[in-house]
Amino acid sequence: MHQIANALPDTLCYLDGEYTPLRDAKVSVLDRGFIFGDGVYEVVPVYDGRPFCFDEHMARLGRSLAELRIDNPLTLAQWREITTQLAGPGAKSAVAARQAVYYQVTRGVAMRDHAMPKGLVPTVFAMVNPMNPVPDAVRAEGVACVTAADFRWQKAHVKATSLLGAVLARQISVDAGAAETVMFRGEFLSEASSSNVWVVRDKRVSGPPKDELVLAGIRYGLLERLCADSGIPFDLHRVTRDEVFGADELLLSSATKEVLPVVTLDGQPIGNGRPGPIYQQLYTAYQDAKQRNR
Ligand code: PDD
């Protein structure tokens, strides 16, 4: 425990109105986030001190909170201020040129009872971590993924801190030496353990509908815009297992992976087994969008 504590980064975090060293920040053992995973979170990429797609991430945080019937404890301006303090240009706790700010709101502290107690004060936490870019060599080769049944709950659209399903799903790919676990509900693609999944067929990008079975990544809207700008057809429909295995290209997207090519699935090559032209086009467009964020 001591060794782990010593290895914790020497950065500031935000906890309930105070900026404190991350390694000293403490919450009650009765916090419902600890007891029940009764909370929500967000992860916002920050490039050179500027958050990317910030308003969209905060809008999703608001939707997740509403699903849990927790009032948003802060205004958009207050969330932005925390982001600037932790990761903005010249921030004391800024850790790298590419950072990810993690925000968490839990229902608060109460004696253990499944029912939602009234009048709790939500616990609000934020920290900043370096966001290690996917190495160029990995991008150039693409990544391997494995498949699994989507055994998570039926409200995957809520970005909830209760992530046991995602943790168990991710470990399946860790054990297989793969980058992600691509999940199916029956015959239909849902998403990966912490990324969305896109198929490319006949130069068209398709993903699963934004329903309760997937987390609508902020890159849903971003990729749709980038496709529109690049003249690439884009649509959302229930994507079958056959469409996935028969795709010309398969892509992952998330705040940290941006857009990443999958070249094998369960050991089978996707398309010609190399990162494809639509990936290259979207990755370039993504980098341009980051530049325009200045
Ligand atoms: N994960 N689907 C799931 C289940 C996710 O956890 C994530 C993000 C995504 C992609 O969403 P976005 O494009 O908004 O990053 C899709 C974050 C990065 C995480 O849990 O760390």
XYZ file of C-alpha atoms in Angstrom, residues 1 4 13-14 16 33 35 50 83 109 122 128 130 163 169 188 207 236 252 259 281 287:
22
model
C 0.000 0.000 0.000
C 1.586 2.327 -4.338
C -6.915 17.179 -7.807
C -10.275 18.793 -7.084
C -15.579 19.040 -3.029
C -19.700 5.746 -5.038
C -20.489 1.270 -1.597
C -7.248 23.184 -24.288
C -10.522 21.995 -15.991
C -22.338 9.952 1.821
C -22.967 14.889 -4.107
C -5.713 15.024 -14.398
C -1.148 12.176 -18.737
C -17.846 -0.454 -14.319
C -14.756 -7.430 -20.446
C -25.558 -7.485 -32.899
C -21.987 2.125 -36.122
C -26.143 4.119 -37.643
C -12.257 1.844 -32.441
C -9.646 6.588 -33.901
C -8.547 9.737 -43.896
C -5.748 15.628 -36.129
